[in-house]
Amino acid sequence: MKLVLRYPLVAGTVLALLAVAVLVTSGQPEIARFAASGYALAVAAYLSVGMLRRLRQGHWGIDILAVTAIVSTVLVGEFIASMIIVLMMAGGTALEDYAAGRAKSELTALLARVPQTAHRERNGGGNGAPENAGAPNGVAGNGAATNGVAENGAHEDVAATDVRVGDILLVKPGEVVPLDGVLLSDAGTFDESSLTGESLPVERSAGEGIMSGSVNGEAAVRMRVTAVMADSQYSRIVELVKEASESRAPMVRLADRYAIPFTAFAYVLGAIAWIISGSPTRFAEVLVVATPCPLLIAAPVAFLGGMSQAAKSGIIVKFAGVLEQLGKVRTAAFDKTGTLTYGRPSLVAIVTADSMDQDELLRLAGSAEQYSSHVLAASVMEAATSRDLRFETASEALEHATHGVRAVFDGREVVVGKPAFVAEYAPGVVETELVSGQLAIYVGVGGVYVGALVMSDPLRAEARRTLAELTALGVTETVMLTGDALATAQHIAAEVGLTDVRAECLPPDKVEAVKSLPLRPVMMVGDGVNDAPVLAVADVGIAMGARGSTAAGESADVVIILDDLSKAAHAVRIGQRTVRVAMQSIWIGIVLSVGLMVAAAAGYVPAIAGALSQELVDLATILNALRALSPGRRTAATTGQADASTSAITRTVLR
């Protein structure tokens, strides 16, 4: 019954065909012809309304061939063929829905698994940690716990949207984690395959973050919520998926571009066949096999399949048209810190240029870095915290993007950042001698240069392999856009094989650099707040979303959930394959249809046989389009591993 209600035209046509068959077999061919012809013409009139509406909007469609085929078969008395054409048109919609459902399998799976409820501990309260919430080993408040999990009755089921930051939740075995949070139980195992594409379960320990959308393992666990529903990772992904699944790729309109020549060819060939044969039936037979279902269905199915394949790999493509752009990328630009490198520098040494104690220098630097959003600020603060150094509260603080931060503590000015920036407030800066793989953050206190923090940030193990894959995929220009010093940037570029370096760039400089790149389309990969403008202006912006900022993710066209740079090359590969499969499917439909049209013009394909054969063309086209769901072959270059030396070398990163 659901199928009947969903596809009434299919159901009605099937019933009409059965009725016509009964009339013919019972010796009432004229009544059968009249009934079938009337039904077919009514459907043709219905299709004409939509066709005329689209024509008024300036969209020339090839469904005019279907309407003409129905009318012409009725006029020449091929009423059975006209009914089959109607069934084919109606069935094409059902077939497209089925194929689209298959193509969107991964996207649909994400949407279907959105958590609706959460098990909140009764003694938990929004915005306030429950009693004993910070107790070790995840012991529940009031002593009601067994193995770190609240006893039955100690929690209540609430809507996931009602949960607040700080609430304590119980996640039962096999349940989807409803919101982002921190694990309170000693340990837990989670399936993150729907989020990251990683097939193996991952283990988390107490205090580690767990992502909404992951599936809990065999033991119930407790967690503290760190983000409400709207801000949780899974909800953000779902919103991206909804937007993506409703988008329409420019190539989907490819059928419209072929509409006029394809329609004209069908009419001309049909007219020639009519003139040569002297029979109008031949004209109708040509139009029967010229119906446009393959062209209308192939591209949408292929692009949905490509988006689904990307989602399965941990790559969320926001718009279907992005896949077409990815398939044509010729220039790839990269931010450095957090993109080509891991973005997690660690303190190597403290160099003092004054009588100040090393710990005091680090403490003041960490205090100032509280007011910076730069990725290196977190590393400085982490180094200070690891030494149990307490931060001061500033009375005044200002960050200078990509240069550094200036803060005032009890009337004492502290500046942290690049040497030129620090020298403006604390003359006498002496640049620290660095070895390969190190960076220096300079510090001035009270107008005096006091020293530098020497840190190191490793190059991503997959960086060199990613660049090699992009080259193998036809990306001819690779560019680094960074705020770091030229010497440092060139050193990194040489290690990974970049063809161009633009150093000491402010955010506006990166935007202008991307605009000026000659080989288009340009793909930009970044992860920070400062990358948001350049991601927005690039032809394809890719945000490393695993640790990247919300601003970068919102500005980008593609969000990589995994913290894996190689996914950028994988996204290009999926784009190329999707476009290739879409084009192949369209041309399969065109070639088969033209072949049948020529055979029909020669009199070898009767109207009924032509209508049935067109269904086979539809099926072949759709089956080929569904190939976009598979990853396809990969060349040796794309499957090669990074050089063993790459993972062992740390690279220089300057602020």
XYZ file of C-alpha atoms in Angstrom:
655
model
C 0.000 0.000 0.000
C 2.879 2.371 0.776
C 4.326 1.809 -2.696
C 0.930 2.456 -4.276
C 0.553 5.738 -2.412
C 4.129 6.746 -3.200
C 3.923 5.915 -6.906
C 0.233 6.282 -7.891
C 1.022 6.721 -11.586
C 2.881 3.401 -11.652
C 0.041 1.637 -9.869
C -2.572 3.260 -12.091
C -0.705 2.344 -15.279
C -0.278 -1.271 -14.199
C -4.016 -1.536 -13.480
C -4.805 0.141 -16.803
C -2.560 -2.342 -18.660
C -4.271 -5.264 -16.942
C -7.680 -3.866 -17.874
C -6.592 -3.403 -21.490
C -5.255 -6.964 -21.578
C -8.568 -8.293 -20.250
C -10.507 -6.332 -22.876
C -8.272 -7.565 -25.708
C -8.471 -11.228 -24.651
C -12.250 -10.985 -24.213
C -12.702 -9.836 -27.800
C -13.120 -6.107 -27.219
C -10.068 -4.650 -29.015
C -11.752 -1.369 -29.958
C -12.797 -0.625 -26.408
C -9.302 -1.573 -25.277
C -7.753 0.779 -27.821
C -10.080 3.618 -26.831
C -9.409 3.145 -23.094
C -5.640 2.801 -23.475
C -5.403 5.776 -25.827
C -7.475 7.968 -23.513
C -5.359 7.042 -20.504
C -2.081 7.610 -22.360
C -3.196 10.995 -23.691
C -4.303 12.052 -20.204
C -0.844 11.205 -18.862
C 0.761 13.056 -21.788
C -1.334 16.123 -20.938
C -0.224 15.873 -17.301
C 3.438 15.656 -18.338
C 2.961 18.597 -20.712
C 1.912 20.873 -17.854
C 5.225 20.344 -16.053
C 7.135 20.604 -19.320
C 5.544 23.963 -20.185
C 6.213 25.261 -16.684
C 9.902 24.451 -17.041
C 10.023 25.996 -20.501
C 8.632 29.253 -19.082
C 11.446 29.198 -16.538
C 13.977 28.921 -19.343
C 14.799 25.230 -18.890
C 14.563 23.264 -22.115
C 13.934 19.644 -21.188
C 14.035 16.476 -23.251
C 10.791 15.195 -21.732
C 9.150 16.692 -24.829
C 10.294 13.519 -26.597
C 8.325 11.363 -24.169
C 5.164 13.409 -24.687
C 5.596 13.267 -28.475
C 6.244 9.520 -28.362
C 3.033 8.909 -26.391
C 0.924 11.046 -28.718
C 2.449 9.601 -31.916
C 1.972 5.967 -30.832
C -1.667 6.712 -30.009
C -2.206 8.335 -33.410
C -0.747 5.368 -35.331
C -2.745 2.854 -33.300
C 0.125 1.424 -31.222
C -1.853 1.849 -28.016
C -0.042 -0.980 -26.181
C 3.276 0.747 -26.908
C 1.868 4.047 -25.631
C 0.894 2.351 -22.356
C 4.379 0.856 -22.026
C 5.926 4.290 -22.561
C 3.718 5.693 -19.804
C 4.740 2.829 -17.526
C 8.370 3.418 -18.427
C 8.147 7.117 -17.571
C 6.372 6.425 -14.284
C 8.670 3.514 -13.489
C 11.670 5.678 -14.242
C 10.800 7.845 -11.250
C 10.568 4.789 -8.997
C 13.797 3.432 -10.435
C 15.526 6.746 -9.860
C 14.291 6.824 -6.251
C 15.644 3.332 -5.683
C 18.977 4.186 -7.247
C 19.177 7.463 -5.333
C 18.440 5.574 -2.129
C 21.301 3.203 -2.869
C 23.578 6.086 -3.774
C 22.745 7.967 -0.556
C 23.157 4.902 1.642
C 25.965 6.331 3.781
C 24.339 9.764 3.998
C 21.007 8.233 4.960
C 22.666 6.026 7.563
C 24.106 9.113 9.260
C 20.734 10.850 9.317
C 18.901 7.766 10.585
C 21.185 7.382 13.587
C 20.660 10.821 15.115
C 20.208 10.217 18.871
C 16.808 11.341 20.152
C 17.095 10.589 23.878
C 19.773 10.522 26.571
C 20.008 8.788 29.954
C 20.804 11.633 32.347
C 21.747 11.010 35.967
C 19.069 12.380 38.276
C 21.576 14.160 40.487
C 23.033 15.847 37.378
C 22.133 19.404 36.585
C 22.670 21.569 33.550
C 25.591 23.944 33.789
C 26.549 22.493 37.128
C 28.631 19.430 37.765
C 26.730 16.836 39.795
C 27.821 15.896 43.235
C 31.096 13.979 43.116
C 31.087 14.309 39.331
C 34.807 14.781 39.422
C 35.400 11.717 41.574
C 38.103 9.388 40.306
C 37.338 6.379 38.167
C 33.955 7.739 37.263
C 32.250 6.853 40.567
C 28.675 8.105 40.621
C 27.503 10.673 43.129
C 25.826 9.483 46.336
C 27.728 6.235 46.074
C 25.179 4.746 43.669
C 27.482 3.042 41.208
C 28.693 -0.310 40.079
C 31.930 -0.400 38.058
C 31.625 3.316 37.491
C 28.052 3.141 36.120
C 24.994 4.508 37.897
C 22.575 1.942 39.287
C 19.152 1.385 37.713
C 16.813 4.205 38.627
C 19.645 6.670 39.131
C 19.043 8.219 35.713
C 16.123 9.529 33.676
C 15.430 9.507 29.943
C 15.296 13.006 28.504
C 15.295 14.463 25.015
C 18.842 14.878 23.747
C 18.039 18.512 22.960
C 17.304 19.134 26.667
C 20.748 18.024 27.852
C 23.049 20.821 28.999
C 26.804 21.186 29.314
C 27.984 19.562 32.537
C 25.225 16.941 32.679
C 26.310 13.370 33.395
C 24.960 10.750 30.981
C 24.849 6.977 30.971
C 25.498 5.380 27.578
C 24.351 1.779 27.457
C 26.042 -0.991 25.438
C 25.456 -0.618 21.709
C 23.909 2.848 22.018
C 24.894 5.891 20.007
C 26.691 8.561 22.033
C 24.158 11.419 21.922
C 26.431 14.442 22.514
C 30.103 15.327 22.655
C 31.653 14.759 26.038
C 34.434 13.479 28.264
C 34.581 9.871 29.416
C 34.200 9.457 33.196
C 34.402 5.667 33.328
C 37.839 4.073 33.531
C 37.756 2.962 29.908
C 35.429 2.446 26.977
C 35.433 1.092 23.441
C 33.668 2.995 20.682
C 32.844 2.368 17.035
C 33.545 5.627 15.174
C 33.271 4.143 11.671
C 30.235 6.235 10.704
C 32.142 9.407 11.620
C 35.711 8.749 10.603
C 35.592 5.744 8.272
C 37.879 3.842 10.657
C 36.526 0.283 10.724
C 38.249 -0.825 13.952
C 36.801 0.201 17.349
C 38.847 2.732 19.296
C 39.593 2.634 23.020
C 39.195 5.693 25.222
C 40.377 6.233 28.781
C 38.921 8.362 31.584
C 39.305 12.048 30.763
C 39.490 11.560 26.995
C 36.935 13.090 24.667
C 34.271 10.994 22.943
C 32.355 12.112 19.860
C 28.621 12.130 19.458
C 27.547 9.654 16.804
C 30.046 6.990 17.860
C 28.597 3.678 19.063
C 29.395 2.440 22.550
C 30.898 -1.028 22.938
C 29.878 -3.880 25.213
C 30.035 -2.040 28.554
C 27.913 0.838 29.804
C 29.900 4.035 30.400
C 29.436 7.428 32.019
C 30.301 10.708 30.385
C 30.156 14.415 31.109
C 28.613 16.538 28.336
C 30.863 19.237 26.870
C 28.603 20.518 24.074
C 24.842 20.806 23.644
C 23.071 19.003 20.830
C 23.329 21.820 18.313
C 27.079 22.218 18.856
C 28.021 18.547 19.002
C 30.148 17.027 16.261
C 27.480 14.610 15.061
C 24.798 17.279 14.797
C 27.147 19.458 12.752
C 27.845 16.526 10.441
C 24.134 15.770 10.083
C 23.404 19.364 9.111
C 26.149 19.210 6.496
C 24.747 15.936 5.177
C 21.202 17.307 4.945
C 22.458 20.295 2.990
C 24.577 18.092 0.754
C 21.855 15.537 -0.012
C 19.507 18.293 -1.182
C 22.030 19.997 -3.443
C 22.168 19.639 -7.204
C 25.414 19.400 -9.100
C 25.895 21.590 -12.176
C 26.565 18.438 -14.170
C 23.109 17.170 -13.244
C 21.885 19.770 -15.735
C 23.970 18.117 -18.408
C 20.787 16.561 -19.808
C 19.465 20.079 -20.435
C 22.592 20.942 -22.423
C 22.078 17.877 -24.601
C 18.327 18.429 -24.853
C 18.187 20.486 -28.041
C 20.629 18.438 -30.197
C 19.264 15.122 -28.914
C 15.656 16.175 -29.501
C 16.438 17.602 -32.923
C 18.290 14.421 -33.944
C 15.365 12.247 -32.850
C 12.829 14.315 -34.795
C 14.982 14.527 -37.923
C 15.749 10.803 -37.898
C 12.085 9.983 -37.311
C 11.008 12.279 -40.141
C 13.554 10.733 -42.525
C 12.359 7.235 -41.597
C 8.741 8.326 -42.217
C 9.567 9.836 -45.609
C 11.624 6.860 -46.790
C 9.211 4.203 -45.535
C 6.062 6.165 -46.268
C 4.659 5.080 -42.898
C 4.028 7.413 -39.941
C 4.421 4.360 -37.697
C 8.148 4.453 -38.362
C 8.283 8.001 -36.940
C 6.547 6.832 -33.768
C 8.883 3.842 -33.447
C 11.930 6.118 -33.547
C 10.548 8.410 -30.862
C 9.654 5.466 -28.627
C 13.334 4.552 -28.204
C 14.366 8.221 -27.896
C 12.724 8.717 -24.506
C 15.067 10.547 -22.152
C 15.142 8.571 -18.896
C 18.869 7.662 -19.080
C 19.920 11.294 -19.417
C 17.649 12.445 -16.611
C 18.684 9.770 -14.111
C 22.379 9.048 -14.681
C 24.092 12.187 -13.382
C 22.066 12.653 -10.163
C 22.603 9.019 -9.162
C 26.347 9.201 -9.849
C 26.795 12.389 -7.803
C 24.785 11.053 -4.887
C 26.921 7.922 -5.022
C 30.099 9.995 -4.937
C 28.906 12.000 -1.937
C 27.980 8.795 -0.138
C 31.376 7.259 -0.872
C 33.032 10.413 0.474
C 30.970 10.300 3.675
C 31.965 6.678 4.175
C 35.602 7.804 4.045
C 35.165 10.542 6.641
C 34.815 13.333 4.059
C 31.655 15.453 4.141
C 31.025 17.209 0.828
C 28.539 20.021 1.425
C 27.300 20.475 -2.136
C 27.081 18.071 -5.047
C 28.652 20.667 -7.343
C 31.817 20.536 -5.234
C 32.498 17.023 -6.544
C 32.635 18.380 -10.076
C 35.102 21.068 -8.973
C 37.209 18.505 -7.094
C 37.371 16.399 -10.211
C 38.963 19.293 -12.111
C 41.371 20.669 -9.455
C 44.706 21.760 -10.928
C 46.202 23.719 -8.023
C 46.312 22.681 -4.367
C 47.198 25.241 -1.682
C 47.950 24.342 1.933
C 48.220 26.113 5.228
C 51.158 24.782 7.215
C 50.652 24.693 10.966
C 48.020 22.084 11.764
C 47.668 21.111 8.109
C 51.032 20.026 6.712
C 52.279 19.663 10.280
C 50.436 18.182 13.224
C 50.036 21.566 14.856
C 50.943 20.208 18.290
C 54.409 21.653 19.016
C 56.169 20.622 22.206
C 58.626 22.644 24.272
C 62.258 21.703 23.598
C 64.191 24.396 25.464
C 63.908 27.792 27.127
C 66.577 30.309 26.109
C 66.918 33.256 28.491
C 68.499 36.572 27.519
C 68.057 38.215 30.910
C 68.333 37.254 34.555
C 64.752 36.006 34.526
C 64.166 32.455 35.725
C 63.132 29.962 33.014
C 59.924 28.973 34.807
C 58.983 32.620 35.292
C 59.544 33.304 31.589
C 57.359 30.322 30.670
C 54.680 31.321 33.207
C 54.390 34.852 31.840
C 54.379 33.608 28.258
C 51.615 31.142 29.119
C 49.643 33.864 30.883
C 49.756 36.031 27.757
C 48.964 33.122 25.438
C 45.645 32.633 27.250
C 44.410 35.491 25.117
C 45.602 34.096 21.786
C 43.691 31.808 19.401
C 46.851 30.721 17.571
C 47.546 26.996 17.530
C 50.946 27.536 19.203
C 49.332 29.279 22.172
C 47.848 26.014 23.401
C 51.282 24.374 23.269
C 52.862 27.138 25.351
C 50.065 26.936 27.912
C 50.320 23.157 28.036
C 54.076 23.365 28.679
C 53.485 25.823 31.529
C 50.692 23.733 33.029
C 52.852 20.614 32.955
C 55.255 22.457 35.318
C 52.385 23.460 37.635
C 52.842 27.126 36.800
C 49.853 29.366 37.542
C 48.657 31.933 35.016
C 47.924 35.559 35.802
C 44.837 37.470 34.727
C 45.481 40.362 32.374
C 44.024 43.820 32.779
C 44.544 44.386 29.069
C 45.175 41.953 26.214
C 45.231 42.153 22.418
C 46.137 39.546 19.831
C 47.792 40.638 16.577
C 46.807 37.936 14.082
C 49.758 35.767 12.942
C 52.234 38.059 14.754
C 51.719 37.509 18.458
C 49.903 38.691 21.563
C 50.378 41.598 23.972
C 49.004 41.532 27.520
C 49.383 43.644 30.671
C 49.623 42.051 34.140
C 49.665 44.391 37.162
C 51.062 47.153 34.999
C 53.769 44.933 33.480
C 53.592 44.469 29.720
C 54.246 40.994 28.254
C 54.600 40.430 24.498
C 54.905 36.994 22.907
C 55.323 36.098 19.242
C 57.525 36.645 16.220
C 60.866 38.443 16.690
C 59.887 41.537 14.694
C 56.650 41.892 16.653
C 58.342 41.489 20.035
C 61.105 43.919 19.010
C 58.514 46.689 18.598
C 57.848 46.549 22.363
C 61.138 45.105 23.646
C 64.214 46.238 21.648
C 67.292 44.081 21.534
C 65.686 40.857 20.346
C 68.323 38.337 19.325
C 67.045 35.553 17.107
C 67.817 32.148 18.565
C 69.894 29.735 16.536
C 67.720 26.766 15.639
C 68.356 23.330 14.277
C 66.181 21.662 11.666
C 62.741 20.941 13.025
C 62.568 23.697 15.627
C 60.708 26.969 16.045
C 61.222 29.917 18.355
C 58.609 32.004 20.148
C 60.093 35.237 21.480
C 59.146 36.930 24.765
C 59.496 40.481 26.001
C 58.594 41.658 29.531
C 58.360 45.284 30.663
C 60.011 46.554 27.490
C 62.972 44.177 27.825
C 63.682 41.131 25.691
C 63.935 38.208 28.126
C 64.314 35.143 25.897
C 62.645 32.602 23.652
C 60.774 29.322 23.835
C 62.222 26.731 21.467
C 59.614 24.265 20.244
C 59.235 21.605 17.604
C 56.269 20.610 15.422
C 56.530 17.391 13.379
C 55.574 17.177 9.736
C 52.581 14.911 9.173
C 53.648 11.394 8.288
C 51.216 11.375 5.354
C 52.172 14.818 3.986
C 54.715 13.680 1.390
C 52.468 10.831 0.236
C 49.514 13.205 -0.088
C 51.460 15.544 -2.362
C 52.590 12.577 -4.483
C 48.983 11.381 -4.786
C 47.765 14.810 -5.865
C 50.477 14.978 -8.526
C 49.449 11.548 -9.792
C 45.843 12.786 -9.951
C 46.809 15.651 -12.253
C 47.300 18.500 -9.754
C 50.187 20.361 -11.356
C 50.724 23.200 -8.847
C 51.075 22.807 -5.077
C 51.452 25.923 -2.945
C 52.107 26.634 0.725
C 50.454 29.734 2.190
C 51.823 30.462 5.653
C 52.528 33.259 8.065
C 55.912 31.726 8.890
C 59.306 33.007 7.807
C 60.415 32.252 4.257
C 63.413 30.104 5.225
C 61.301 27.870 7.423
C 58.542 27.574 4.832
C 61.022 26.685 2.087
C 62.518 23.989 4.291
C 59.107 22.352 4.759
C 58.271 22.767 1.067
C 61.451 20.968 0.034
C 60.660 18.049 2.343
C 57.136 17.451 1.024
C 57.687 18.428 -2.616
C 55.693 21.681 -2.896
C 56.180 23.663 -6.099
C 55.578 27.157 -4.666
C 55.868 28.908 -1.292
C 54.165 32.107 -0.127
C 55.520 32.974 3.334
C 54.846 35.650 5.966
C 51.233 35.919 4.794
C 48.477 37.626 6.752
C 44.910 36.307 6.167
C 44.243 38.980 3.467
C 47.515 38.021 1.777
C 46.381 34.390 1.579
C 43.108 35.469 0.006
C 44.899 37.539 -2.641
C 47.370 34.715 -3.274
C 44.577 32.211 -3.963
C 42.794 34.673 -6.234
C 45.981 35.205 -8.236
C 46.816 31.531 -8.815
C 46.537 30.967 -12.572
C 45.691 27.266 -12.821
C 42.058 26.756 -11.791
C 40.194 25.318 -10.009
C 42.182 25.925 -6.803
C 41.747 23.720 -3.755
C 42.721 25.206 -0.382
C 43.312 23.019 2.692
C 43.436 24.575 6.168
C 42.163 24.226 9.704
C 42.323 27.410 11.759
C 40.243 30.532 12.317
C 42.700 32.470 10.154
C 42.035 30.034 7.309
C 38.293 30.746 7.120
C 38.556 33.675 4.618
C 40.863 31.838 2.211
C 38.792 28.642 2.418
C 35.751 30.673 1.425
C 37.431 32.329 -1.560
C 39.026 29.148 -2.976
C 37.205 27.195 -5.689
C 37.156 24.287 -3.234
C 37.862 24.922 0.449
C 38.743 21.873 2.555
C 38.722 22.156 6.354
C 40.569 19.691 8.525
C 37.535 19.384 10.764
C 38.768 16.912 13.347
C 40.464 19.683 15.328
C 39.702 22.692 13.184
C 37.646 25.689 14.198
C 33.937 26.084 13.585
C 34.674 29.163 11.449
C 36.917 27.164 9.122
C 34.378 24.339 8.876
C 31.550 26.709 8.020
C 33.580 28.500 5.332
C 34.747 25.307 3.646
C 33.049 23.280 0.927
C 34.462 20.013 2.274
C 35.042 18.988 5.898
C 37.460 16.160 6.697
C 36.363 14.532 9.953
C 39.535 12.493 10.350
C 42.759 14.236 11.339
C 44.332 12.884 8.149
C 45.736 15.107 5.394
C 45.661 12.270 2.839
C 41.863 12.578 2.805
C 42.338 15.755 0.739
C 43.830 13.677 -2.075
C 41.134 11.052 -1.548
C 38.474 13.747 -1.989
C 40.008 14.724 -5.341
C 40.065 11.071 -6.371
C 36.374 10.655 -5.475
C 35.511 13.825 -7.398
C 37.327 12.622 -10.510
C 35.728 9.191 -10.353
C 32.253 10.648 -9.793
C 32.522 12.939 -12.812
C 33.943 10.094 -14.903
C 31.144 7.699 -13.928
C 28.476 10.373 -14.523
C 29.816 11.118 -18.007
C 30.138 7.429 -18.838
C 26.571 6.790 -17.720
C 25.210 9.668 -19.762
C 27.059 8.560 -22.877
C 26.013 4.951 -22.384
C 22.419 6.157 -22.406
C 22.981 8.344 -25.464
C 24.827 5.687 -27.478
C 22.325 2.944 -26.705
C 19.380 5.237 -27.436
C 20.886 6.424 -30.728
C 21.618 2.831 -31.718
C 18.031 1.833 -31.033
C 16.776 4.920 -32.885
C 18.765 4.002 -35.996
C 17.525 0.390 -35.806
C 13.945 1.625 -35.374
C 14.335 3.966 -38.339
C 15.392 0.965 -40.431
C 12.294 -0.911 -39.317
C 13.987 -3.471 -37.068
C 12.467 -2.327 -33.764
C 8.646 -2.382 -33.496
C 7.051 0.118 -31.129
C 6.298 -2.364 -28.337
C 9.786 -3.913 -28.508
C 11.322 -0.433 -28.556
C 9.436 0.621 -25.433
C 10.584 -2.506 -23.594
C 14.188 -2.165 -24.783
C 14.313 1.379 -23.473
C 13.808 -0.028 -19.971
C 16.999 -2.037 -20.467
C 18.798 1.163 -21.436
C 17.567 2.783 -18.218
C 18.764 -0.173 -16.181
C 22.211 -0.218 -17.801
C 22.604 3.514 -17.245
C 21.629 3.374 -13.580
C 23.757 0.327 -12.811
C 26.764 2.110 -14.272
C 25.990 5.300 -12.333
C 25.895 3.293 -9.098
C 29.573 2.452 -9.671
C 30.255 5.830 -8.050
C 29.506 4.096 -4.739
C 32.681 2.047 -5.047
C 36.165 3.490 -4.463
C 37.495 2.303 -7.842
C 41.068 1.403 -8.648
C 44.011 3.266 -7.204
C 47.295 3.742 -8.929
C 50.574 2.660 -7.430
C 51.363 6.283 -6.664
C 48.223 6.682 -4.608
C 48.720 3.491 -2.631
C 52.423 3.998 -1.910
C 53.493 4.613 1.639
C 55.303 7.701 2.811
C 59.054 7.474 3.007
C 60.181 5.934 6.269
C 62.308 8.957 6.995
C 59.356 11.354 6.813
C 57.750 10.307 10.065
C 61.074 10.565 11.898
C 61.883 14.122 10.865
C 60.525 17.165 12.647
C 60.158 20.314 10.649
C 60.612 23.978 11.439
C 57.499 26.010 12.103
C 57.750 29.709 12.964
C 54.936 31.762 14.176
